[in-house]
JSON list of C-alpha atoms in Angstrom, two decimals:
[
{"chain": "A", "resi": 1, "resn": "UNK", "atom": "CA", "xyz": [31.28, 8.56, -16.38]},
{"chain": "A", "resi": 2, "resn": "UNK", "atom": "CA", "xyz": [32.86, 6.86, -13.40]},
{"chain": "A", "resi": 3, "resn": "UNK", "atom": "CA", "xyz": [32.21, 8.35, -9.67]},
{"chain": "A", "resi": 4, "resn": "UNK", "atom": "CA", "xyz": [33.60, 7.13, -6.39]},
{"chain": "A", "resi": 5, "resn": "UNK", "atom": "CA", "xyz": [30.27, 4.83, -5.80]},
{"chain": "A", "resi": 6, "resn": "UNK", "atom": "CA", "xyz": [30.51, 3.33, -9.53]},
{"chain": "A", "resi": 7, "resn": "UNK", "atom": "CA", "xyz": [34.20, 2.78, -9.29]},
{"chain": "A", "resi": 8, "resn": "UNK", "atom": "CA", "xyz": [33.64, 1.09, -5.59]},
{"chain": "A", "resi": 9, "resn": "UNK", "atom": "CA", "xyz": [30.82, -0.93, -7.07]},
{"chain": "A", "resi": 10, "resn": "UNK", "atom": "CA", "xyz": [32.98, -2.20, -9.90]},
{"chain": "A", "resi": 11, "resn": "UNK", "atom": "CA", "xyz": [36.01, -3.05, -7.61]},
{"chain": "A", "resi": 12, "resn": "UNK", "atom": "CA", "xyz": [33.46, -5.12, -5.32]},
{"chain": "A", "resi": 13, "resn": "UNK", "atom": "CA", "xyz": [32.12, -7.01, -8.34]},
{"chain": "A", "resi": 14, "resn": "UNK", "atom": "CA", "xyz": [35.47, -7.58, -9.56]},
{"chain": "A", "resi": 15, "resn": "UNK", "atom": "CA", "xyz": [36.35, -9.09, -6.33]},
{"chain": "A", "resi": 16, "resn": "UNK", "atom": "CA", "xyz": [33.39, -11.20, -6.10]},
{"chain": "A", "resi": 17, "resn": "UNK", "atom": "CA", "xyz": [33.65, -12.36, -9.77]},
{"chain": "A", "resi": 18, "resn": "UNK", "atom": "CA", "xyz": [37.38, -13.83, -8.46]},
{"chain": "A", "resi": 19, "resn": "UNK", "atom": "CA", "xyz": [35.98, -15.39, -5.51]},
{"chain": "A", "resi": 20, "resn": "UNK", "atom": "CA", "xyz": [33.21, -17.40, -7.01]},
{"chain": "A", "resi": 21, "resn": "UNK", "atom": "CA", "xyz": [35.34, -18.33, -10.11]},
{"chain": "A", "resi": 22, "resn": "UNK", "atom": "CA", "xyz": [37.32, -20.07, -7.56]},
{"chain": "A", "resi": 23, "resn": "UNK", "atom": "CA", "xyz": [34.56, -22.40, -6.28]},
{"chain": "A", "resi": 24, "resn": "UNK", "atom": "CA", "xyz": [33.95, -25.95, -7.44]},
{"chain": "A", "resi": 25, "resn": "UNK", "atom": "CA", "xyz": [30.23, -27.52, -8.09]},
{"chain": "A", "resi": 26, "resn": "UNK", "atom": "CA", "xyz": [29.19, -30.98, -8.62]},
{"chain": "A", "resi": 27, "resn": "UNK", "atom": "CA", "xyz": [26.33, -32.89, -10.14]},
{"chain": "A", "resi": 28, "resn": "UNK", "atom": "CA", "xyz": [23.73, -32.46, -11.17]},
{"chain": "A", "resi": 29, "resn": "UNK", "atom": "CA", "xyz": [25.27, -28.94, -11.96]},
{"chain": "A", "resi": 30, "resn": "UNK", "atom": "CA", "xyz": [27.40, -29.68, -15.02]},
{"chain": "A", "resi": 31, "resn": "UNK", "atom": "CA", "xyz": [27.87, -25.90, -16.03]},
{"chain": "A", "resi": 32, "resn": "UNK", "atom": "CA", "xyz": [28.24, -22.56, -14.23]},
{"chain": "A", "resi": 33, "resn": "UNK", "atom": "CA", "xyz": [27.99, -19.31, -16.09]},
{"chain": "A", "resi": 34, "resn": "UNK", "atom": "CA", "xyz": [29.64, -15.83, -14.94]},
{"chain": "A", "resi": 35, "resn": "UNK", "atom": "CA", "xyz": [28.30, -13.05, -16.55]},
{"chain": "A", "resi": 36, "resn": "UNK", "atom": "CA", "xyz": [30.84, -10.95, -14.71]},
{"chain": "A", "resi": 37, "resn": "UNK", "atom": "CA", "xyz": [33.39, -12.54, -16.94]},
{"chain": "A", "resi": 38, "resn": "UNK", "atom": "CA", "xyz": [32.32, -12.85, -20.42]},
{"chain": "A", "resi": 39, "resn": "UNK", "atom": "CA", "xyz": [29.64, -10.00, -20.01]},
{"chain": "A", "resi": 40, "resn": "UNK", "atom": "CA", "xyz": [31.53, -7.67, -17.94]},
{"chain": "A", "resi": 41, "resn": "UNK", "atom": "CA", "xyz": [31.82, -4.94, -20.57]},
{"chain": "A", "resi": 42, "resn": "UNK", "atom": "CA", "xyz": [27.88, -4.79, -20.09]},
{"chain": "A", "resi": 43, "resn": "UNK", "atom": "CA", "xyz": [28.05, -4.97, -16.34]},
{"chain": "A", "resi": 44, "resn": "UNK", "atom": "CA", "xyz": [30.46, -2.22, -15.97]},
{"chain": "A", "resi": 45, "resn": "UNK", "atom": "CA", "xyz": [28.46, 0.01, -18.45]},
{"chain": "A", "resi": 46, "resn": "UNK", "atom": "CA", "xyz": [25.45, -0.70, -16.20]},
{"chain": "A", "resi": 47, "resn": "UNK", "atom": "CA", "xyz": [27.47, 0.33, -12.94]},
{"chain": "A", "resi": 48, "resn": "UNK", "atom": "CA", "xyz": [29.34, 3.52, -14.54]},
{"chain": "A", "resi": 49, "resn": "UNK", "atom": "CA", "xyz": [25.77, 4.54, -15.96]},
{"chain": "A", "resi": 50, "resn": "UNK", "atom": "CA", "xyz": [23.33, 4.14, -13.06]},
{"chain": "A", "resi": 51, "resn": "UNK", "atom": "CA", "xyz": [25.53, 3.59, -9.89]},
{"chain": "A", "resi": 52, "resn": "UNK", "atom": "CA", "xyz": [26.62, 7.16, -9.74]},
{"chain": "A", "resi": 53, "resn": "UNK", "atom": "CA", "xyz": [25.27, 7.92, -6.51]},
{"chain": "A", "resi": 54, "resn": "UNK", "atom": "CA", "xyz": [23.97, 6.41, -3.23]},
{"chain": "A", "resi": 55, "resn": "UNK", "atom": "CA", "xyz": [20.43, 4.94, -3.27]},
{"chain": "A", "resi": 56, "resn": "UNK", "atom": "CA", "xyz": [17.33, 5.29, -1.39]},
{"chain": "A", "resi": 57, "resn": "UNK", "atom": "CA", "xyz": [16.25, 1.59, -2.37]},
{"chain": "A", "resi": 58, "resn": "UNK", "atom": "CA", "xyz": [18.10, -1.24, -3.82]},
{"chain": "A", "resi": 59, "resn": "UNK", "atom": "CA", "xyz": [16.03, -4.18, -5.50]},
{"chain": "A", "resi": 60, "resn": "UNK", "atom": "CA", "xyz": [17.84, -7.74, -4.84]},
{"chain": "A", "resi": 61, "resn": "UNK", "atom": "CA", "xyz": [17.51, -10.60, -7.10]},
{"chain": "A", "resi": 62, "resn": "UNK", "atom": "CA", "xyz": [18.66, -14.16, -6.51]},
{"chain": "A", "resi": 63, "resn": "UNK", "atom": "CA", "xyz": [20.90, -15.08, -9.15]},
{"chain": "A", "resi": 64, "resn": "UNK", "atom": "CA", "xyz": [21.08, -14.54, -13.29]},
{"chain": "A", "resi": 65, "resn": "UNK", "atom": "CA", "xyz": [18.17, -16.15, -15.53]},
{"chain": "A", "resi": 66, "resn": "UNK", "atom": "CA", "xyz": [19.32, -17.99, -18.45]},
{"chain": "A", "resi": 67, "resn": "UNK", "atom": "CA", "xyz": [17.62, -15.42, -20.97]},
{"chain": "A", "resi": 68, "resn": "UNK", "atom": "CA", "xyz": [18.25, -12.49, -18.62]},
{"chain": "A", "resi": 69, "resn": "UNK", "atom": "CA", "xyz": [21.47, -11.37, -16.97]},
{"chain": "A", "resi": 70, "resn": "UNK", "atom": "CA", "xyz": [23.39, -14.83, -18.40]},
{"chain": "A", "resi": 71, "resn": "UNK", "atom": "CA", "xyz": [22.79, -13.09, -21.90]},
{"chain": "A", "resi": 72, "resn": "UNK", "atom": "CA", "xyz": [23.05, -9.42, -20.96]},
{"chain": "A", "resi": 73, "resn": "UNK", "atom": "CA", "xyz": [25.41, -9.20, -18.02]},
{"chain": "A", "resi": 74, "resn": "UNK", "atom": "CA", "xyz": [22.46, -6.68, -16.15]},
{"chain": "A", "resi": 75, "resn": "UNK", "atom": "CA", "xyz": [20.66, -8.27, -13.23]},
{"chain": "A", "resi": 76, "resn": "UNK", "atom": "CA", "xyz": [16.91, -9.08, -14.17]},
{"chain": "A", "resi": 77, "resn": "UNK", "atom": "CA", "xyz": [18.38, -8.09, -17.59]},
{"chain": "A", "resi": 78, "resn": "UNK", "atom": "CA", "xyz": [15.66, -9.17, -20.30]},
{"chain": "A", "resi": 79, "resn": "UNK", "atom": "CA", "xyz": [17.24, -7.99, -23.56]},
{"chain": "A", "resi": 80, "resn": "UNK", "atom": "CA", "xyz": [14.45, -5.85, -24.93]},
{"chain": "A", "resi": 81, "resn": "UNK", "atom": "CA", "xyz": [14.64, -3.84, -21.52]},
{"chain": "A", "resi": 82, "resn": "UNK", "atom": "CA", "xyz": [18.26, -3.53, -21.37]},
{"chain": "A", "resi": 83, "resn": "UNK", "atom": "CA", "xyz": [18.79, -2.84, -24.90]},
{"chain": "A", "resi": 84, "resn": "UNK", "atom": "CA", "xyz": [15.67, -0.24, -25.36]},
{"chain": "A", "resi": 85, "resn": "UNK", "atom": "CA", "xyz": [15.09, 1.37, -21.99]},
{"chain": "A", "resi": 86, "resn": "UNK", "atom": "CA", "xyz": [18.57, 1.06, -20.42]},
{"chain": "A", "resi": 87, "resn": "UNK", "atom": "CA", "xyz": [20.30, 1.64, -23.59]},
{"chain": "A", "resi": 88, "resn": "UNK", "atom": "CA", "xyz": [22.82, -0.72, -22.91]},
{"chain": "A", "resi": 89, "resn": "UNK", "atom": "CA", "xyz": [23.88, -3.37, -25.92]},
{"chain": "A", "resi": 90, "resn": "UNK", "atom": "CA", "xyz": [27.54, -4.14, -26.32]},
{"chain": "A", "resi": 91, "resn": "UNK", "atom": "CA", "xyz": [28.88, -7.14, -27.73]},
{"chain": "A", "resi": 92, "resn": "UNK", "atom": "CA", "xyz": [28.79, -10.28, -25.12]},
{"chain": "A", "resi": 93, "resn": "UNK", "atom": "CA", "xyz": [31.49, -12.71, -24.71]},
{"chain": "A", "resi": 94, "resn": "UNK", "atom": "CA", "xyz": [31.37, -16.47, -24.48]},
{"chain": "A", "resi": 95, "resn": "UNK", "atom": "CA", "xyz": [32.01, -18.57, -21.21]},
{"chain": "A", "resi": 96, "resn": "UNK", "atom": "CA", "xyz": [34.97, -21.04, -21.44]},
{"chain": "A", "resi": 97, "resn": "UNK", "atom": "CA", "xyz": [32.67, -23.81, -21.40]},
{"chain": "A", "resi": 98, "resn": "UNK", "atom": "CA", "xyz": [29.00, -23.74, -22.65]},
{"chain": "A", "resi": 99, "resn": "UNK", "atom": "CA", "xyz": [26.32, -25.64, -22.56]},
{"chain": "A", "resi": 100, "resn": "UNK", "atom": "CA", "xyz": [24.78, -26.51, -26.15]},
{"chain": "A", "resi": 101, "resn": "UNK", "atom": "CA", "xyz": [21.38, -26.53, -25.05]},
{"chain": "A", "resi": 102, "resn": "UNK", "atom": "CA", "xyz": [22.01, -23.00, -23.12]},
{"chain": "A", "resi": 103, "resn": "UNK", "atom": "CA", "xyz": [24.27, -20.97, -25.71]},
{"chain": "A", "resi": 104, "resn": "UNK", "atom": "CA", "xyz": [25.32, -17.43, -24.92]},
{"chain": "A", "resi": 105, "resn": "UNK", "atom": "CA", "xyz": [23.95, -15.32, -27.90]},
{"chain": "A", "resi": 106, "resn": "UNK", "atom": "CA", "xyz": [23.75, -12.15, -25.97]},
{"chain": "A", "resi": 107, "resn": "UNK", "atom": "CA", "xyz": [21.53, -9.58, -27.71]},
{"chain": "A", "resi": 108, "resn": "UNK", "atom": "CA", "xyz": [20.90, -11.72, -30.49]},
{"chain": "A", "resi": 109, "resn": "UNK", "atom": "CA", "xyz": [19.10, -14.17, -28.11]},
{"chain": "A", "resi": 110, "resn": "UNK", "atom": "CA", "xyz": [15.43, -14.16, -29.31]},
{"chain": "A", "resi": 111, "resn": "UNK", "atom": "CA", "xyz": [14.09, -15.46, -25.62]},
{"chain": "A", "resi": 112, "resn": "UNK", "atom": "CA", "xyz": [12.34, -13.53, -23.28]},
{"chain": "A", "resi": 113, "resn": "UNK", "atom": "CA", "xyz": [13.23, -13.53, -19.54]},
{"chain": "A", "resi": 114, "resn": "UNK", "atom": "CA", "xyz": [9.72, -12.99, -17.99]},
{"chain": "A", "resi": 115, "resn": "UNK", "atom": "CA", "xyz": [10.85, -12.00, -14.72]},
{"chain": "A", "resi": 116, "resn": "UNK", "atom": "CA", "xyz": [13.20, -9.20, -16.06]},
{"chain": "A", "resi": 117, "resn": "UNK", "atom": "CA", "xyz": [10.29, -7.87, -18.35]},
{"chain": "A", "resi": 118, "resn": "UNK", "atom": "CA", "xyz": [7.71, -7.75, -15.40]},
{"chain": "A", "resi": 119, "resn": "UNK", "atom": "CA", "xyz": [10.38, -5.98, -13.17]},
{"chain": "A", "resi": 120, "resn": "UNK", "atom": "CA", "xyz": [11.58, -3.30, -15.92]},
{"chain": "A", "resi": 121, "resn": "UNK", "atom": "CA", "xyz": [8.00, -2.86, -16.93]},
{"chain": "A", "resi": 122, "resn": "UNK", "atom": "CA", "xyz": [7.04, -1.72, -13.38]},
{"chain": "A", "resi": 123, "resn": "UNK", "atom": "CA", "xyz": [9.87, 0.39, -13.08]},
{"chain": "A", "resi": 124, "resn": "UNK", "atom": "CA", "xyz": [9.32, 1.92, -16.63]},
{"chain": "A", "resi": 125, "resn": "UNK", "atom": "CA", "xyz": [5.76, 2.44, -16.05]},
{"chain": "A", "resi": 126, "resn": "UNK", "atom": "CA", "xyz": [6.12, 4.22, -12.59]},
{"chain": "A", "resi": 127, "resn": "UNK", "atom": "CA", "xyz": [9.05, 6.41, -13.66]},
{"chain": "A", "resi": 128, "resn": "UNK", "atom": "CA", "xyz": [9.03, 6.71, -17.26]},
{"chain": "A", "resi": 129, "resn": "UNK", "atom": "CA", "xyz": [12.99, 6.87, -17.89]},
{"chain": "A", "resi": 130, "resn": "UNK", "atom": "CA", "xyz": [15.72, 5.16, -16.38]},
{"chain": "A", "resi": 131, "resn": "UNK", "atom": "CA", "xyz": [17.30, 8.37, -15.33]},
{"chain": "A", "resi": 132, "resn": "UNK", "atom": "CA", "xyz": [14.14, 9.14, -12.95]},
{"chain": "A", "resi": 133, "resn": "UNK", "atom": "CA", "xyz": [14.37, 5.41, -11.71]},
{"chain": "A", "resi": 134, "resn": "UNK", "atom": "CA", "xyz": [18.09, 5.20, -11.05]},
{"chain": "A", "resi": 135, "resn": "UNK", "atom": "CA", "xyz": [18.21, 8.65, -9.33]},
{"chain": "A", "resi": 136, "resn": "UNK", "atom": "CA", "xyz": [17.00, 6.83, -5.94]},
{"chain": "A", "resi": 137, "resn": "UNK", "atom": "CA", "xyz": [16.87, 3.15, -6.91]},
{"chain": "A", "resi": 138, "resn": "UNK", "atom": "CA", "xyz": [19.14, 0.41, -8.02]},
{"chain": "A", "resi": 139, "resn": "UNK", "atom": "CA", "xyz": [18.80, -3.13, -8.96]},
{"chain": "A", "resi": 140, "resn": "UNK", "atom": "CA", "xyz": [21.20, -5.73, -8.09]},
{"chain": "A", "resi": 141, "resn": "UNK", "atom": "CA", "xyz": [21.62, -9.86, -7.74]},
{"chain": "A", "resi": 142, "resn": "UNK", "atom": "CA", "xyz": [22.91, -11.66, -4.87]},
{"chain": "A", "resi": 143, "resn": "UNK", "atom": "CA", "xyz": [24.99, -14.30, -6.55]},
{"chain": "A", "resi": 144, "resn": "UNK", "atom": "CA", "xyz": [26.63, -13.70, -9.98]},
{"chain": "A", "resi": 145, "resn": "UNK", "atom": "CA", "xyz": [26.57, -17.26, -10.99]},
{"chain": "A", "resi": 146, "resn": "UNK", "atom": "CA", "xyz": [24.07, -19.30, -13.05]},
{"chain": "A", "resi": 147, "resn": "UNK", "atom": "CA", "xyz": [23.91, -23.24, -13.00]},
{"chain": "A", "resi": 148, "resn": "UNK", "atom": "CA", "xyz": [22.42, -25.55, -15.06]},
{"chain": "A", "resi": 149, "resn": "UNK", "atom": "CA", "xyz": [22.27, -29.39, -15.72]},
{"chain": "A", "resi": 150, "resn": "UNK", "atom": "CA", "xyz": [23.45, -31.28, -18.84]},
{"chain": "A", "resi": 151, "resn": "UNK", "atom": "CA", "xyz": [19.78, -31.06, -20.07]},
{"chain": "A", "resi": 152, "resn": "UNK", "atom": "CA", "xyz": [19.81, -27.21, -19.76]},
{"chain": "A", "resi": 153, "resn": "UNK", "atom": "CA", "xyz": [17.67, -27.31, -16.76]},
{"chain": "A", "resi": 154, "resn": "UNK", "atom": "CA", "xyz": [18.36, -24.22, -14.53]},
{"chain": "A", "resi": 155, "resn": "UNK", "atom": "CA", "xyz": [19.53, -24.98, -10.98]},
{"chain": "A", "resi": 156, "resn": "UNK", "atom": "CA", "xyz": [18.98, -22.16, -8.28]},
{"chain": "A", "resi": 157, "resn": "UNK", "atom": "CA", "xyz": [21.51, -21.43, -5.63]},
{"chain": "A", "resi": 158, "resn": "UNK", "atom": "CA", "xyz": [19.17, -22.88, -2.84]},
{"chain": "A", "resi": 159, "resn": "UNK", "atom": "CA", "xyz": [19.15, -26.06, -4.68]},
{"chain": "A", "resi": 160, "resn": "UNK", "atom": "CA", "xyz": [23.39, -26.43, -4.56]},
{"chain": "A", "resi": 161, "resn": "UNK", "atom": "CA", "xyz": [24.47, -28.99, -1.82]},
{"chain": "A", "resi": 162, "resn": "UNK", "atom": "CA", "xyz": [25.11, -27.66, 1.76]},
{"chain": "A", "resi": 163, "resn": "UNK", "atom": "CA", "xyz": [28.79, -27.27, 1.30]},
{"chain": "A", "resi": 164, "resn": "UNK", "atom": "CA", "xyz": [28.77, -25.66, -2.13]},
{"chain": "A", "resi": 165, "resn": "UNK", "atom": "CA", "xyz": [25.92, -23.24, -0.44]},
{"chain": "A", "resi": 166, "resn": "UNK", "atom": "CA", "xyz": [28.34, -22.61, 2.36]},
{"chain": "A", "resi": 167, "resn": "UNK", "atom": "CA", "xyz": [31.12, -21.32, 0.30]},
{"chain": "A", "resi": 168, "resn": "UNK", "atom": "CA", "xyz": [29.00, -19.42, -2.15]},
{"chain": "A", "resi": 169, "resn": "UNK", "atom": "CA", "xyz": [27.07, -17.73, 0.65]},
{"chain": "A", "resi": 170, "resn": "UNK", "atom": "CA", "xyz": [30.23, -16.62, 2.31]},
{"chain": "A", "resi": 171, "resn": "UNK", "atom": "CA", "xyz": [31.34, -14.96, -0.88]},
{"chain": "A", "resi": 172, "resn": "UNK", "atom": "CA", "xyz": [27.86, -13.40, -1.99]},
{"chain": "A", "resi": 173, "resn": "UNK", "atom": "CA", "xyz": [26.98, -12.04, 1.67]},
{"chain": "A", "resi": 174, "resn": "UNK", "atom": "CA", "xyz": [30.44, -10.35, 1.74]},
{"chain": "A", "resi": 175, "resn": "UNK", "atom": "CA", "xyz": [29.82, -8.64, -1.65]},
{"chain": "A", "resi": 176, "resn": "UNK", "atom": "CA", "xyz": [26.19, -7.64, -0.42]},
{"chain": "A", "resi": 177, "resn": "UNK", "atom": "CA", "xyz": [27.58, -5.91, 2.78]},
{"chain": "A", "resi": 178, "resn": "UNK", "atom": "CA", "xyz": [30.19, -3.93, 0.49]},
{"chain": "A", "resi": 179, "resn": "UNK", "atom": "CA", "xyz": [27.19, -3.02, -1.91]},
{"chain": "A", "resi": 180, "resn": "UNK", "atom": "CA", "xyz": [24.81, -1.89, 1.33]},
{"chain": "A", "resi": 181, "resn": "UNK", "atom": "CA", "xyz": [27.90, 0.06, 2.43]},
{"chain": "A", "resi": 182, "resn": "UNK", "atom": "CA", "xyz": [28.51, 1.88, -0.77]},
{"chain": "A", "resi": 183, "resn": "UNK", "atom": "CA", "xyz": [24.85, 2.53, -1.65]},
{"chain": "A", "resi": 184, "resn": "UNK", "atom": "CA", "xyz": [23.83, 3.49, 1.73]},
{"chain": "A", "resi": 185, "resn": "UNK", "atom": "CA", "xyz": [20.33, 2.37, 1.04]},
{"chain": "A", "resi": 186, "resn": "UNK", "atom": "CA", "xyz": [17.22, 3.24, 3.48]},
{"chain": "A", "resi": 187, "resn": "UNK", "atom": "CA", "xyz": [15.53, 0.06, 1.69]},
{"chain": "A", "resi": 188, "resn": "UNK", "atom": "CA", "xyz": [16.59, -3.18, 0.58]},
{"chain": "A", "resi": 189, "resn": "UNK", "atom": "CA", "xyz": [13.88, -4.98, -1.22]},
{"chain": "A", "resi": 190, "resn": "UNK", "atom": "CA", "xyz": [14.12, -8.66, -1.69]},
{"chain": "A", "resi": 191, "resn": "UNK", "atom": "CA", "xyz": [12.58, -10.10, -4.96]},
{"chain": "A", "resi": 192, "resn": "UNK", "atom": "CA", "xyz": [11.40, -13.14, -3.37]},
{"chain": "A", "resi": 193, "resn": "UNK", "atom": "CA", "xyz": [11.98, -14.83, -0.34]},
{"chain": "A", "resi": 194, "resn": "UNK", "atom": "CA", "xyz": [15.49, -15.90, -0.87]},
{"chain": "A", "resi": 195, "resn": "UNK", "atom": "CA", "xyz": [16.96, -12.43, -1.52]},
{"chain": "A", "resi": 196, "resn": "UNK", "atom": "CA", "xyz": [14.77, -11.05, 1.44]},
{"chain": "A", "resi": 197, "resn": "UNK", "atom": "CA", "xyz": [16.28, -13.77, 3.61]},
{"chain": "A", "resi": 198, "resn": "UNK", "atom": "CA", "xyz": [19.87, -13.11, 2.67]},
{"chain": "A", "resi": 199, "resn": "UNK", "atom": "CA", "xyz": [19.17, -9.48, 2.66]},
{"chain": "A", "resi": 200, "resn": "UNK", "atom": "CA", "xyz": [18.19, -9.59, 6.18]},
{"chain": "A", "resi": 201, "resn": "UNK", "atom": "CA", "xyz": [21.39, -11.59, 6.97]},
{"chain": "A", "resi": 202, "resn": "UNK", "atom": "CA", "xyz": [23.65, -8.92, 5.36]},
{"chain": "A", "resi": 203, "resn": "UNK", "atom": "CA", "xyz": [21.84, -5.85, 6.83]},
{"chain": "A", "resi": 204, "resn": "UNK", "atom": "CA", "xyz": [21.91, -6.94, 10.42]},
{"chain": "A", "resi": 205, "resn": "UNK", "atom": "CA", "xyz": [23.08, -4.29, 12.62]},
{"chain": "A", "resi": 206, "resn": "UNK", "atom": "CA", "xyz": [22.59, -1.62, 9.80]},
{"chain": "A", "resi": 207, "resn": "UNK", "atom": "CA", "xyz": [20.00, 1.22, 9.43]},
{"chain": "A", "resi": 208, "resn": "UNK", "atom": "CA", "xyz": [18.88, -0.38, 6.07]},
{"chain": "A", "resi": 209, "resn": "UNK", "atom": "CA", "xyz": [15.28, -1.90, 6.33]},
{"chain": "A", "resi": 210, "resn": "UNK", "atom": "CA", "xyz": [14.81, -5.06, 4.72]},
{"chain": "A", "resi": 211, "resn": "UNK", "atom": "CA", "xyz": [11.07, -5.95, 2.86]},
{"chain": "A", "resi": 212, "resn": "UNK", "atom": "CA", "xyz": [10.00, -8.23, 0.30]},
{"chain": "A", "resi": 213, "resn": "UNK", "atom": "CA", "xyz": [7.87, -8.14, -2.98]},
{"chain": "A", "resi": 214, "resn": "UNK", "atom": "CA", "xyz": [6.41, -11.01, -4.96]},
{"chain": "A", "resi": 215, "resn": "UNK", "atom": "CA", "xyz": [8.74, -12.89, -7.29]},
{"chain": "A", "resi": 216, "resn": "UNK", "atom": "CA", "xyz": [7.50, -11.91, -10.79]},
{"chain": "A", "resi": 217, "resn": "UNK", "atom": "CA", "xyz": [8.75, -15.39, -12.19]},
{"chain": "A", "resi": 218, "resn": "UNK", "atom": "CA", "xyz": [6.13, -17.13, -14.40]},
{"chain": "A", "resi": 219, "resn": "UNK", "atom": "CA", "xyz": [6.73, -20.24, -12.09]},
{"chain": "A", "resi": 220, "resn": "UNK", "atom": "CA", "xyz": [4.82, -18.49, -9.50]},
{"chain": "A", "resi": 221, "resn": "UNK", "atom": "CA", "xyz": [1.05, -19.07, -9.57]},
{"chain": "A", "resi": 222, "resn": "UNK", "atom": "CA", "xyz": [0.28, -16.07, -7.63]},
{"chain": "A", "resi": 223, "resn": "UNK", "atom": "CA", "xyz": [2.41, -13.81, -9.99]},
{"chain": "A", "resi": 224, "resn": "UNK", "atom": "CA", "xyz": [0.47, -15.23, -12.98]},
{"chain": "A", "resi": 225, "resn": "UNK", "atom": "CA", "xyz": [-2.95, -15.08, -11.47]},
{"chain": "A", "resi": 226, "resn": "UNK", "atom": "CA", "xyz": [-2.89, -11.29, -10.86]},
{"chain": "A", "resi": 227, "resn": "UNK", "atom": "CA", "xyz": [-1.49, -8.41, -12.45]},
{"chain": "A", "resi": 228, "resn": "UNK", "atom": "CA", "xyz": [2.13, -8.52, -11.28]},
{"chain": "A", "resi": 229, "resn": "UNK", "atom": "CA", "xyz": [2.82, -4.83, -11.65]},
{"chain": "A", "resi": 230, "resn": "UNK", "atom": "CA", "xyz": [-0.15, -4.00, -9.60]},
{"chain": "A", "resi": 231, "resn": "UNK", "atom": "CA", "xyz": [0.60, -6.66, -6.78]},
{"chain": "A", "resi": 232, "resn": "UNK", "atom": "CA", "xyz": [4.06, -5.40, -6.41]},
{"chain": "A", "resi": 233, "resn": "UNK", "atom": "CA", "xyz": [3.37, -1.74, -6.53]},
{"chain": "A", "resi": 234, "resn": "UNK", "atom": "CA", "xyz": [0.79, -2.31, -3.72]},
{"chain": "A", "resi": 235, "resn": "UNK", "atom": "CA", "xyz": [3.35, -4.26, -1.59]},
{"chain": "A", "resi": 236, "resn": "UNK", "atom": "CA", "xyz": [5.83, -1.35, -1.79]},
{"chain": "A", "resi": 237, "resn": "UNK", "atom": "CA", "xyz": [3.14, 1.18, -1.11]},
{"chain": "A", "resi": 238, "resn": "UNK", "atom": "CA", "xyz": [2.24, -0.83, 2.03]},
{"chain": "A", "resi": 239, "resn": "UNK", "atom": "CA", "xyz": [5.73, -1.11, 3.26]},
{"chain": "A", "resi": 240, "resn": "UNK", "atom": "CA", "xyz": [6.22, 2.62, 3.02]},
{"chain": "A", "resi": 241, "resn": "UNK", "atom": "CA", "xyz": [8.81, 2.36, 0.22]},
{"chain": "A", "resi": 242, "resn": "UNK", "atom": "CA", "xyz": [6.71, 4.21, -2.38]},
{"chain": "A", "resi": 243, "resn": "UNK", "atom": "CA", "xyz": [3.86, 6.89, -2.06]},
{"chain": "A", "resi": 244, "resn": "UNK", "atom": "CA", "xyz": [0.26, 6.20, -3.97]},
{"chain": "A", "resi": 245, "resn": "UNK", "atom": "CA", "xyz": [0.45, 7.82, -7.31]}
]
């Protein structure tokens, strides 16, 4: 069911998608995936179901992972979490140009996005149901695009050329400011340093506080060395975002 909040976010996401689709990227980037196009039906369902009100806390990621939002259209969208916990599993389309080493298989993909699995497990463990979590929380991505090399290797936005970063940042900063204006969060929590830095820029001059939690990526030695769920929970409690259970 659409609300004024979800309708505003849907309109903002559509505009962001148009803006980033106009951008050009050069080698080593050979393929660019925009889940807001080929996986739009899933993303729109996510906004319609879980963005129906303003939020106290917004969690912000960097950009889609190859086995998360790239496949499902949902931020940090690890397939099992999206299908089984969020209850979203529509048919996913295909991008116009696809890297055969990074095929879009949608919910038929058998790979698991570790970052997304860890993040949604954190929320599921603490809140039980998505309805309880989304009552005050939301999860978004700063950049909607995923980039990869001909080998299939992932390229993160911070590794793009300076000119490409400037153009991309302009569009994504504007969209993030719109998200904050629509959702009016007390807290914007960057999942990792990149998201926190972009959040600080977008939230400047607003009443939104910006914080950071450790990124759950398996590429992070610290995230692997300790129980990431306990680490992130402790960080959120220390910030004052969550209370001790």
